Coordinates of C-alpha atoms and ligand atoms in Angstrom, one line a residue:
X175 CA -23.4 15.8 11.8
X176 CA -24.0 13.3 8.6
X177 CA -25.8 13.9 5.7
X178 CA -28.0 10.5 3.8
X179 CA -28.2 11.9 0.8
X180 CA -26.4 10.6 -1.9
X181 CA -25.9 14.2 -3.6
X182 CA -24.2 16.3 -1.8
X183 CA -25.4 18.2 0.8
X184 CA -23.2 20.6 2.8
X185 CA -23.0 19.1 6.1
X186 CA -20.3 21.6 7.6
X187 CA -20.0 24.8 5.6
X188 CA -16.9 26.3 7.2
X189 CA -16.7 28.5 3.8
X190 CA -18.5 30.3 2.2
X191 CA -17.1 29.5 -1.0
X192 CA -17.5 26.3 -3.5
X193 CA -14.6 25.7 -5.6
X194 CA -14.4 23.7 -9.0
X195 CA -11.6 21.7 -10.0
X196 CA -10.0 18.6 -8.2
X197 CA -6.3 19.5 -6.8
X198 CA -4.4 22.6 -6.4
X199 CA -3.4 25.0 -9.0
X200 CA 0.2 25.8 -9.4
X201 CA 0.0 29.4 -10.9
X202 CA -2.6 30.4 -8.1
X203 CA -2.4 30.2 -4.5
X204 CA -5.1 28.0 -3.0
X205 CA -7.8 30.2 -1.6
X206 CA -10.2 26.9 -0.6
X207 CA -10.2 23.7 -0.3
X208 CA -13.1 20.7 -0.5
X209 CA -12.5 17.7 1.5
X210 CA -15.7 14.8 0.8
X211 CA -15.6 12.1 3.8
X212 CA -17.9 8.9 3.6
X213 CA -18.6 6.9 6.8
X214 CA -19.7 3.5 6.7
X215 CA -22.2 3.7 9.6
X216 CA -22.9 7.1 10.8
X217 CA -24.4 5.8 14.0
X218 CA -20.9 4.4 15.5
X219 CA -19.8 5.8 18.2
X220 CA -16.2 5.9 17.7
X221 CA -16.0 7.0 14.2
X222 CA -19.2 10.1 15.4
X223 CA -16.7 11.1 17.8
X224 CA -13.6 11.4 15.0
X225 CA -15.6 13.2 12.5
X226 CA -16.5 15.6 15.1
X227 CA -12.8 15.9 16.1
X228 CA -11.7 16.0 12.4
X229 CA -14.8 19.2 12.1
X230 CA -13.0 20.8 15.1
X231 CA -9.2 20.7 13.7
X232 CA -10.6 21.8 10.2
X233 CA -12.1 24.9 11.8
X234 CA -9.2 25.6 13.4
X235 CA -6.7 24.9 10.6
X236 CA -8.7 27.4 8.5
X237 CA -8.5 30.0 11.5
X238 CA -4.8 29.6 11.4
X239 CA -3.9 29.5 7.4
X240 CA -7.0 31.9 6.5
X241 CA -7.9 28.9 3.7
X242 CA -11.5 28.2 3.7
X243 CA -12.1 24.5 4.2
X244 CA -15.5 22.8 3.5
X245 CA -16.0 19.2 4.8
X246 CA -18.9 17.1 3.4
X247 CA -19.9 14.1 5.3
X248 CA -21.7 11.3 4.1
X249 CA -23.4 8.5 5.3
X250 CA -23.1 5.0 3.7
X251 CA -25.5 3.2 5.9
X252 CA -23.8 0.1 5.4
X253 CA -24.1 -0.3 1.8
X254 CA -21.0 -0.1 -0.5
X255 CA -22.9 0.4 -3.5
X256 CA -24.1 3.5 -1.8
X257 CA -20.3 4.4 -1.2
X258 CA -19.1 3.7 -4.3
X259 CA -22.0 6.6 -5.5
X260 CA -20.7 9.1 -2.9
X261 CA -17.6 8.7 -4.4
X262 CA -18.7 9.7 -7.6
X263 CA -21.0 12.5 -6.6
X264 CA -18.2 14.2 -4.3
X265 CA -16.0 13.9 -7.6
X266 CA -18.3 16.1 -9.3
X267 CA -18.7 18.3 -6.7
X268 CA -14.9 19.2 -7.3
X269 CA -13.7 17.4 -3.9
X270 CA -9.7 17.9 -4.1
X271 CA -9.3 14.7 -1.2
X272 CA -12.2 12.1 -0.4
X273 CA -11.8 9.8 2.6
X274 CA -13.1 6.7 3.1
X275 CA -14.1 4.9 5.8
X276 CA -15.2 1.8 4.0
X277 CA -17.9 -0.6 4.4
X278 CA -16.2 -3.6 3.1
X279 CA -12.7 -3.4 3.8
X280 CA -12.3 -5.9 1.1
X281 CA -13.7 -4.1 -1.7
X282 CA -12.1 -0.7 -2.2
X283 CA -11.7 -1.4 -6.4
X284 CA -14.7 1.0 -7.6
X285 CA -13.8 3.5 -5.7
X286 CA -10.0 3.4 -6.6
X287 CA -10.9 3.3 -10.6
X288 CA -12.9 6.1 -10.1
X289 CA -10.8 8.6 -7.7
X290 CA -7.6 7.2 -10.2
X291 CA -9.9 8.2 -13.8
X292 CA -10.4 11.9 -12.1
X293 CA -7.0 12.1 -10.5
X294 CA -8.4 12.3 -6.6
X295 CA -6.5 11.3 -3.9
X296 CA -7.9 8.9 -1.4
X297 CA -7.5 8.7 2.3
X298 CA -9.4 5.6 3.6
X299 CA -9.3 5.5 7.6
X300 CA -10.2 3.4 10.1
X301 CA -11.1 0.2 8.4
X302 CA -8.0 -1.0 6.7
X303 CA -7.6 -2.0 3.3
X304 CA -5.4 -4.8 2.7
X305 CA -2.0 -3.7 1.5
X306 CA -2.2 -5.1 -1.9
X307 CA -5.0 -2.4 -2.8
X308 CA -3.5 0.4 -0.8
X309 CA -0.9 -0.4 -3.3
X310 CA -2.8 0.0 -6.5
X311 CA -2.1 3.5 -6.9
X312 CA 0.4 6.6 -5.4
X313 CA -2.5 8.3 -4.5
X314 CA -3.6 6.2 -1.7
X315 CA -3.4 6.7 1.8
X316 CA -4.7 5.0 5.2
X317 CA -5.0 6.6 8.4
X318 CA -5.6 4.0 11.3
X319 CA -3.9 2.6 14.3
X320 CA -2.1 -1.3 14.6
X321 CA -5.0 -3.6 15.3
X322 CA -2.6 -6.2 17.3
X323 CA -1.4 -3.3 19.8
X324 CA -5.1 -2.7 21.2
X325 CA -5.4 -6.0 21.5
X326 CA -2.2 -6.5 23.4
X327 CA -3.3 -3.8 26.2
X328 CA -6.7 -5.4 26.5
X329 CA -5.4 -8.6 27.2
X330 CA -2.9 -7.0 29.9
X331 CA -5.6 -5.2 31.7
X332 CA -7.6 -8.6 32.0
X333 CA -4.2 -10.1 33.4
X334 CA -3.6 -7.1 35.7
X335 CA -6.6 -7.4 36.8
X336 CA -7.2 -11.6 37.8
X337 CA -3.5 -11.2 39.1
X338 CA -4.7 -8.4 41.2
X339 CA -8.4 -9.0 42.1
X340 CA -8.9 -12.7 43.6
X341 CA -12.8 -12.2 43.9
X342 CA -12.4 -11.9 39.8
X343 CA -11.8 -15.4 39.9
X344 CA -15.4 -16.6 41.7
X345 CA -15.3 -20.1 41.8
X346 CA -11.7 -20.1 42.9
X347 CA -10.7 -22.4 40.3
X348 CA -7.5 -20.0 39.2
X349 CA -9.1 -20.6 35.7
X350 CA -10.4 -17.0 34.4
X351 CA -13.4 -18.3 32.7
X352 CA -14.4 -15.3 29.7
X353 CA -17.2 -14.6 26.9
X354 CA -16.2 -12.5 24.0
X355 CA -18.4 -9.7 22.2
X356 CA -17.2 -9.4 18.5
X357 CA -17.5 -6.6 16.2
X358 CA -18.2 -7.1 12.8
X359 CA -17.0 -10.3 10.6
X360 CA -14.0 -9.4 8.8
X361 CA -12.8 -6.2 10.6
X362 CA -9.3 -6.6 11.3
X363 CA -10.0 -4.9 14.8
X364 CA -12.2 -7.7 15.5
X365 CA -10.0 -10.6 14.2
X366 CA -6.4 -9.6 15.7
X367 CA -7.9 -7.8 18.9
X368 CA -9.6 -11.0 19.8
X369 CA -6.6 -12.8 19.1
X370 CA -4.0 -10.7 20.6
X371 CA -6.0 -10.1 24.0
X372 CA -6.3 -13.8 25.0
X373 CA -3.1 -14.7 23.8
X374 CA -1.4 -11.8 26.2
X375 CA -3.5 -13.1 29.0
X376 CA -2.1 -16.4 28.6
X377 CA 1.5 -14.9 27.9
X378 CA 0.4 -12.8 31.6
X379 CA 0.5 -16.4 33.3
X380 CA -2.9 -16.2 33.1
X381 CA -5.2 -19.7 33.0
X382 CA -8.1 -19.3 30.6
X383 CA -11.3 -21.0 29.5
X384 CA -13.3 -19.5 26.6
X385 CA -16.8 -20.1 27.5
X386 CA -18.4 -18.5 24.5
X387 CA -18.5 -16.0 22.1
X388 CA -20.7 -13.8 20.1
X389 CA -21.0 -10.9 17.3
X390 CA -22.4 -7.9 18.1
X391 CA -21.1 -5.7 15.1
X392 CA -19.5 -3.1 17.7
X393 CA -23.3 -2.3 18.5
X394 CA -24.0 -1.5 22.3
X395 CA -28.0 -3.1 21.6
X396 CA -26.7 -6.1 19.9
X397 CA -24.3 -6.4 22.3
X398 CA -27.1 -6.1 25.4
X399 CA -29.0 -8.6 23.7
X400 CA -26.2 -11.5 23.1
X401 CA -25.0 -11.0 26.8
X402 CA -28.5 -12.0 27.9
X403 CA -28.2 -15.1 25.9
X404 CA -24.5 -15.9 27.3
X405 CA -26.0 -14.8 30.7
X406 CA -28.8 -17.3 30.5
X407 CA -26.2 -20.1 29.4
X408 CA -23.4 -19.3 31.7
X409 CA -25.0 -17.9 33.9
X410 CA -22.3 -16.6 36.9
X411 CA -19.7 -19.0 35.3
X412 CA -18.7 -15.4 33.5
X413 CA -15.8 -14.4 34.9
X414 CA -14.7 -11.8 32.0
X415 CA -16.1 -10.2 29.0
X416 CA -13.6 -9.4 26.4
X417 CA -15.2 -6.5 24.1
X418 CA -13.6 -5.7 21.0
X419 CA -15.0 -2.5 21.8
X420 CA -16.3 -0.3 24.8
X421 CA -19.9 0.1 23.2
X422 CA -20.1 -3.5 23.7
X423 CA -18.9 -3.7 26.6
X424 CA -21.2 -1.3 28.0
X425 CA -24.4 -3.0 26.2
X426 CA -23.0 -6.1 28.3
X427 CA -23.2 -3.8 31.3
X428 CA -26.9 -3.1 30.1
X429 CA -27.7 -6.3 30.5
X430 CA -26.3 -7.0 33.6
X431 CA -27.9 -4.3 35.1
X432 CA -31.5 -5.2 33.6
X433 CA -30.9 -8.9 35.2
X434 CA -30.7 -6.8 38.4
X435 CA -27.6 -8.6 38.9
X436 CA -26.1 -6.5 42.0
X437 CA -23.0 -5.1 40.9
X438 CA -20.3 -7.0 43.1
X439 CA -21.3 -9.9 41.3
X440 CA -20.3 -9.3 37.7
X441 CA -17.9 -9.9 35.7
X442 CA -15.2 -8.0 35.1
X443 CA -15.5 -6.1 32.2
X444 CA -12.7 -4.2 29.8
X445 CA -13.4 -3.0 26.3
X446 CA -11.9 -1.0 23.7
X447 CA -12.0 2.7 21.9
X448 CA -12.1 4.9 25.5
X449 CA -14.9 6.8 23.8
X450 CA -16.5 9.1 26.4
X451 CA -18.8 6.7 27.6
X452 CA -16.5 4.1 27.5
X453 CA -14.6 6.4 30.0
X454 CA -16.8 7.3 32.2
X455 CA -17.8 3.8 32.6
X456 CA -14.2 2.9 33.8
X457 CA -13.5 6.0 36.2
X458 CA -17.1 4.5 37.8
X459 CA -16.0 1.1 38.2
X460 CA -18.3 -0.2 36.1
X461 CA -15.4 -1.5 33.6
X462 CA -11.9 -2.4 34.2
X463 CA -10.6 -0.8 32.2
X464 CA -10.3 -0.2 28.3
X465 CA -7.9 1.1 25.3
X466 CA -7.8 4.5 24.0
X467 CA -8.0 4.8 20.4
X468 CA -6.8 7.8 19.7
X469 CA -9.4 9.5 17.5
X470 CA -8.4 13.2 17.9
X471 CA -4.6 11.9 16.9
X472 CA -6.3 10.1 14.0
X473 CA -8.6 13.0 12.5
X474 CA -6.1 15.7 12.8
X475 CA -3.5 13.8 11.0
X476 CA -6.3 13.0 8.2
X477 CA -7.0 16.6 8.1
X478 CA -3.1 17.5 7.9
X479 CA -2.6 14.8 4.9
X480 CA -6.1 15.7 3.5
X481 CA -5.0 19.4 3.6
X482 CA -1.5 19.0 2.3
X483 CA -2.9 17.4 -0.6
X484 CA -5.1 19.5 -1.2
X485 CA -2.7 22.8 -1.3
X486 CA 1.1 22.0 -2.0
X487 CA 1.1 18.5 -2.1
X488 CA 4.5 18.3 0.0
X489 CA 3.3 15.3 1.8
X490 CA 6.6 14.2 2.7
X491 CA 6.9 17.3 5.4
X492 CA 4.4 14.8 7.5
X493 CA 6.6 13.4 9.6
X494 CA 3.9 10.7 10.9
X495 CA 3.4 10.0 7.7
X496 CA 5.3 6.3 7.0
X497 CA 5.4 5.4 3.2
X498 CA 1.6 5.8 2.4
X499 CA 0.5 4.9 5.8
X500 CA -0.3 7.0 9.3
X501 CA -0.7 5.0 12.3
X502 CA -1.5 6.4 15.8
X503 CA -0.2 4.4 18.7
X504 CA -3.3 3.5 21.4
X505 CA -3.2 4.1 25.2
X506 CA -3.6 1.3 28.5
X507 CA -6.2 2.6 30.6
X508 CA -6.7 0.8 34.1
X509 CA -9.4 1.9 36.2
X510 CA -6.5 3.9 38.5
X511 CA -5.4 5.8 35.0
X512 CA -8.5 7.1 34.2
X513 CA -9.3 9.2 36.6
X514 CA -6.5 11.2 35.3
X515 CA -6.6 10.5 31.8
X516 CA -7.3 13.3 29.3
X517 CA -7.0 12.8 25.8
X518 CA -3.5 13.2 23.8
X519 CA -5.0 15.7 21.7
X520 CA -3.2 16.6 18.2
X521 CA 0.5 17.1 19.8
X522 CA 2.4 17.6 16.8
X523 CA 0.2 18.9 13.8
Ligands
LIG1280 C1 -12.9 0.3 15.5 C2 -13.5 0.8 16.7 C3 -14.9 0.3 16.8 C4 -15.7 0.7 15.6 C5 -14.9 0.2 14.3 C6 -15.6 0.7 13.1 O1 -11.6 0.7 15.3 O2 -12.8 0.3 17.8 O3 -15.6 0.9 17.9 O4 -15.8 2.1 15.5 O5 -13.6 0.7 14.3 O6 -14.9 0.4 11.9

C-alpha cells in the first residue's frame, strides 16, 4: 500500500504513537521507532511485493520486541525531484531511517546532503548507487543482490534448456537464435544481467545469434507491445526471449498468446525476479524457468538494519551485514524446481 502524496501520510500505522526526534536516545529506552521508505515506481511488481514483505516482518518484529514501528511508504512516480522532497518531508516528520529505492541510480547527492545536514541514516535498496556515493558518508547503506549472479543463472537455464530440448532449436540449425526484453536504461540489473546471461550461454557450449533487442522498462505492457514488433520482424525465427525480468517475460507470453500462436510453437521463454506470477508461469510451462530474487531475504534484512539503527545502533551484530553493504544471494529455478520451490523466507533475522 503506497501513498502519492508528497506529505506524509501514514500508509501502515502499526503504532499508535508518532515520535519526534531523528535517532535513538541514549538516557531513554526506545519506545517507537519511524521508518520513511520511498519507491521509485510503486506499480512494479517486484519491489510491491518487498514492501509488502518488509510490512509483514515489521509487524512481526514489533510483536516480538513490544517497540512500536510505523513505516511510511511513498511513491516517487518516477520523478527524483519528487524523491528528493520525500526525503525532506519524512525528515521533518522525525523519521529515525529513510530508505531509498532511487529513481536515478546515478543521482543520490540531494538526498545524501540532506539526510547528512539532519543526521539520518540512509538505506537505499534495490537500485544500486555506485560505490563512490555509497561512500560519501558512514551513514550509508545498500540492501540489494549481485546483479552478475542473476544473470549467470538465466543464462544456465537457457543452456540447460537448448542442451536438453532439441525442438527449442526449430530450424535445426544448432544456432539458438534469441530476442532480449530490457529493463530500464542504466539499471545495473539490466546492463550486467544482459551481459552475464548470453555470455554463460556461450560459456554452456551454447551457439548463439542475437536477433534483436528491445526496452521495456521491466513493464509487462511495454513488454507485450515490443514482442509484437520483434514477432512481426522475426517472426518464428525466435527461438528464446531473454527477460531481464519475469514481468517481461510474461508480457512476451501476452503477446504470443494474442497472436494465437499455439503454444508448442513458442519460444522458450526464462525471466527474472520469481515473483508470484513469474512462478506460476514456470510451474505451468509457460516459462522455462527464471531467477528468484530473494525479496523476503531482502526486506527483512532492511528492516533488521533499519531497526538497529534506529534503537542501539550496534550494526555490526548483523552478521549479513558486509562493510556498508547487504547482499542476498538469488536462486536457479528450472521448470522441474518449481514445483517445489517455496520461498527462503528470513532464515537468520
Ligand atoms: C530489479 C527487478 C525488476 C525491477 C527492478 C526495479 O531488481 O528484477 O523486476 O523490480 O529491480 O528497480
Amino acid at each position: 500500500m503506497i501513498m502519492k502524496k508528497r506529505r506524509v501520510l501514514a500508509a501502515v500505522m502499526l503504532g499508535m504513537l508518532l515520535i519526534t526526534g531523528c535517532g535513538p536516545s541514549k538516557e531513554q529506552p526506545v519506545k517507537n521507532i519511524k521508518i520513511g521508505i520511498s519507491v521509485y515506481d510503486q506499480y512494479d511488481t517486484f519491489v510491491g511485493q518487498m514492501m509488502t514483505a518488509f510490512n509483514a516482518y515489521a509487524t512481526q518484529k514489533q510483536e516480538e520486541t513490544g517497540i512500536t514501528i510505523n513505516v511510511e511508504i511513498y511513491n516517487a512516480s518516477g520523478s527524483q525531484s519528487t524523491q528528493n522532497e520525500q526525503v525532506e518531508s519524512m525528515i521533518e516528520e522525525g523519521c529515525n531511517v529513510i530508505c531509498i529505492n532511487l529513481v536515478d541510480r546515478t543521482d543520490p547527492t540531494t538526498i545524501i546532503d540532506t539526510a547528512e545536514k539532519n543526521n539520518v541514516p540512509v538505506i537505499f535498496f534495490n537500485r544500486e548507487l555506485v560505490e563512490e556515493d555509497l561512500g560519501r558518508w558512514d551513514k550509508l547503506y545498500y540492501v540489494g543482490a549481485e546483479a552478475f549472479e542473476s544473470g549467470i543463472m538465466e543464462g544456465e537455464l537457457a543452456a540447460e534448456a537448448f542442451h536438453e530440448q532439441e525442438e527449442l532449436d526449430k530450424n535445426r540449425d544448432g544456432i539458438f537464435q534469441y530476442i532480449v526484453l530490457e529493463g530500464e536504461v542504466g539499471h545495473q540489473d539490466s546492463i550486467v544481467r544482459t551481459e552475464y546471461s548470453v555470455n554463460t550461454m556461450i560459456q554452456k557450449g551454447v551457439s548463439v545469434e542475437k536477433l534483436g533487442y528491445a526496452i521495456a522498462n521491466w513493464n509487462r505492457a511495454q513488454a507485450q507491445t515490443k514482442m509484437n514488433q520483434m514477432l512481426e520482424q522475426y517472426g518464428s525465427q525466435i527461438e528464446l526471449v531473454l527477460a531481464n525480468n519475469d514481468d517481461m517475460a510474461l508480457g512476451a507470453i501476452d503477446a504470443l498468446k494474442a497472436q494465437n500462436i499455439p503454444q508448442g510453437d513458442w519460444p522458450a521463454v526464462v525471466g527474472i525476479d520469481g515473483t508470484d506470477v513469474g512462478l506460476e508461469a514456470v510451474r505451468n510451462g509457460e516459462m522455462i524457468g527464471t531467477v528468484y530474487n530473494d525479496k523476503e531475504g531482502q526486506a527483512a534484512a532492511m528492516l533488521e538494519l533499519a531497526y538497529t539503527l534506529s534503537t542501539d545502533g550496534a550494526v555490526s551484530s548483523i552478521d549479513k551485514l558486509n562493510g556498508n553493504t547487504i547482499r542476498l544471494p538469488y536462486i536457479k529455478i528450472s521448470a522441474k524446481e518449481a514445483e517445489a520451490f517455496t520461498p527462503p523466507g528470513a532464515e537468520g533475522y
